Amino acid sequence: MGKRVGMEVAIAVAEAVGLCDIDMAAVYPITPQSHIAEHLSDLVANGEIDAEFVTVESEHSAMSAVIGASGAGARAFTATSSQGLMLMHELLPIASAMRLPICMAIANRAISGPLNILNDHTDIMPQRDSGWISMFVENGQEAIDMSIIAFKIAEHKDVMLPVNVNIDGFQLTHMVEPFEMPTQEEVNQFLPPFVPHATLHPAKPVTMGAFAMSDYFAEIMKAKDEALKNSKKVILEVWSEWAKLFGRSYKPVETYKSEDAEILMLTMGSMGETAQMAIDELRDKGIKAGLVKLRLWRPFPFEELKAAVKNAKKLIVTDRAISFGGPGGPVFSEIKSALYAENQRPLIYNYIYGLGGRDIPVPEFVGMFEKVLADKTGQLVDSYEFWGVRE
Amino acid sequence: MNIVENFDLFAPKLINKQELLSSGHRACSGCGEVLAVRLMCKALGENTVIAAATGCMEIISSMFPTTAWRVPWIHVAFENTAAVASGVEAGLKALRKKGKIDDRYIKVVGMAGDGGTMDIGFQALSGAMERGHDMIFVCFDNEAYMNTGIQRSSGTPMGASTTTAPAGKVSSGQKTWKKNMAEIMAAHGIPYVATACPSYPLDFIRKIEKAKSIKGPSYIHCFSMCPTGWRSPSNTAISVGRLAVETGVFPLFEVEHGLYRVSPDMPKKLRPVKDYFKSQGRFRHLKEDEIDTIQDRINLEYKKLLEKEKCLKTGNAQKITEVG
């Protein structure tokens, strides 16, 4: 059952992708993603994987090249961070509209300005509506698992959509962690060869990326929406298959001590493990606190989220990004709108924290809980707060 | 002893009969560009994959749910055509090597207009050429953003009136010299660069065929007459293209492994540039002295080209090596 190894998460992600028989990768260097690109090119240079590694001149060209390769029928991979992802932005909805099963690792990092190289989620949030399947991981093991799982979901005939796996930059990518690395045989057993629907090959000429005006455009958009919504079924199937083979099961919404919790916190990504320690501390003090971790960002898991929070009195939604001049953090507004029609719903609070790599240790999480617990108004809160920010 | 260089046999009846770009597309009447694309497809043959930029040729040929393309074709965006083509090439190469597709040789071709090549597509093109992909990139240069309504680009010639650099009471249209894209590509040190024009179909086809036969990146800059944008009658596309060549406005040449060769279609003596300007509304406002300035520049550029050919032609390659 795999082999126990200890290595840097970014390198492990490249190793995991290397187990997936990729045909082509195009990656442009950017901190903190670069270790993925470097290790992947090592694997190619040493003949450990049989793939074309295209050293593109920008992230825009990285995404363009993987679109081209995927269109040709190749299993294609890329990775990026921050400004690189922003540069790719234009092409992300095109990749999903063309139904190309590209997989991308994102080492999440703050976007400029000012320039910052450390972790938050401001890079992925502007990509929310690009039509990609988008998931977050909490630790190295999940990063490896999702990097492999992503291909199987993306290439499933009922999905055919690109997938991005969000791995917190530095806080996760640059950690050395112990984990179980699947063997090549295991991955071969799990991941079948990619059978593309249509390819750019003279044997059967097709036109990809045609020009569509008002008579067809809306239908194409609806089809994309349906495809993304329907992908959840396959995502759940693939996760359950993974659990059978590897013993690690994943859910769109993970919970920790939430069943009887009166106050819940919602996190995404690596902050979950720290928040979990805060929950233990609060439980020791007799406070019925629990945690909800959102793994699947798109398609949004409405049912699972509603079920996870319905019995709580208060819910603290944490955000590592902000919609300037808007309702607060992007996760906050999603959660609020998801619960709008529910008769039974908690009071929701929003803290924006951990921007640009700002560290949030356990006592800070405890502090958020204490502040919310102290609020006895029982009123809906319709605002957000930057946590731990100097005035 | 006289040595016949680059001997090729060409006759119209040898041209591929297949129409890989079918009729029924939506190009303007008299479009020189779509004619060039049609000839390009004939020269390439069916074992071709085309990546196209956003632009005239994309919208006129791919109106969903119809298509004019009988070769595999992909359009992604405006500025990234060369990157898309490089990805297609890398993907096909890997799949062929791994035995996942049949073992036929497929040429990948990127195509874009002057904007998609010289302006917004410049970086992606430079990157793809530098990386050495086995692909052809063809720039169909109609000297402005015609698809969006005749706005100036870095391919617009000095003095031409466009909708964003119009001739007016205090302006004579384009204030800058046209970017010399073929030379920039030659400076990348790629195996093959050529200029061509569909008014010289045999020369154009031969150059595409040569690019096709070369392993590695090649670049063809195709002068593409646009009667709509150039304000000339729609039956003049071919003659305007011929005048561009005969006046030296757009000289036909090729650079193979760094060695220059001016095409035999070039006249011994250039015609005056005013002959070329005459039939086009975009140059109508130019005054005598402005035409003279442009004429001087054409003479200089053409002289430079002939000098390069003299110094850097096949016969002189040996001497250069010795000097080096």
mmCIF file of N, CA and C in Angstrom, chain A residues 3 9 23 39 64 75 109 122 125 194 221 244 310 360 364 387:
data_model
loop_
_atom_site.group_PDB
_atom_site.id
_atom_site.type_symbol
_atom_site.label_atom_id
_atom_site.label_comp_id
_atom_site.label_asym_id
_atom_site.label_seq_id
_atom_site.Cartn_x
_atom_site.Cartn_y
_atom_site.Cartn_z
ATOM 1 N N LYS A 3 4.241 3.758 -0.391
ATOM 2 C CA LYS A 3 5.438 3.687 0.456
ATOM 3 C C LYS A 3 5.505 4.967 1.298
ATOM 4 N N VAL A 9 6.457 19.059 -0.068
ATOM 5 C CA VAL A 9 5.156 18.823 -0.710
ATOM 6 C C VAL A 9 5.183 19.146 -2.205
ATOM 7 N N ASP A 23 1.575 13.266 -20.896
ATOM 8 C CA ASP A 23 2.256 13.335 -22.187
ATOM 9 C C ASP A 23 3.002 14.647 -22.339
ATOM 10 N N HIS A 39 11.107 19.969 -10.392
ATOM 11 C CA HIS A 39 11.178 18.520 -10.178
ATOM 12 C C HIS A 39 10.580 17.742 -11.358
ATOM 13 N N SER A 64 -1.850 28.303 -22.778
ATOM 14 C CA SER A 64 -2.131 28.159 -24.208
ATOM 15 C C SER A 64 -1.562 26.848 -24.745
ATOM 16 N N ARG A 75 -2.386 14.045 -22.458
ATOM 17 C CA ARG A 75 -2.676 14.321 -21.046
ATOM 18 C C ARG A 75 -1.711 15.427 -20.628
ATOM 19 N N ARG A 109 -0.843 31.980 -3.766
ATOM 20 C CA ARG A 109 -0.013 33.096 -3.309
ATOM 21 C C ARG A 109 -0.770 34.395 -3.537
ATOM 22 N N THR A 122 -6.034 35.040 -2.714
ATOM 23 C CA THR A 122 -6.463 36.114 -3.618
ATOM 24 C C THR A 122 -6.214 35.767 -5.083
ATOM 25 N N MET A 125 -9.409 33.192 -6.191
ATOM 26 C CA MET A 125 -10.783 33.706 -6.128
ATOM 27 C C MET A 125 -11.249 34.419 -7.413
ATOM 28 N N PHE A 194 -5.932 8.012 -20.933
ATOM 29 C CA PHE A 194 -6.831 9.083 -21.372
ATOM 30 C C PHE A 194 -7.390 8.754 -22.755
ATOM 31 N N MET A 221 -23.044 28.195 -22.871
ATOM 32 C CA MET A 221 -22.811 28.551 -21.459
ATOM 33 C C MET A 221 -23.616 27.648 -20.531
ATOM 34 N N LYS A 244 -11.398 3.179 -1.511
ATOM 35 C CA LYS A 244 -11.337 1.707 -1.543
ATOM 36 C C LYS A 244 -9.915 1.221 -1.810
ATOM 37 N N LYS A 310 -26.302 23.118 9.653
ATOM 38 C CA LYS A 310 -27.692 23.462 9.973
ATOM 39 C C LYS A 310 -28.002 23.487 11.476
ATOM 40 N N ILE A 360 -1.404 32.923 11.208
ATOM 41 C CA ILE A 360 -2.521 32.867 12.147
ATOM 42 C C ILE A 360 -2.310 31.635 13.037
ATOM 43 N N GLU A 364 -5.031 32.850 17.798
ATOM 44 C CA GLU A 364 -5.813 33.774 16.969
ATOM 45 C C GLU A 364 -7.168 33.150 16.614
ATOM 46 N N TRP A 387 -9.146 40.437 10.428
ATOM 47 C CA TRP A 387 -8.667 39.950 11.727
ATOM 48 C C TRP A 387 -7.182 40.268 11.907
#
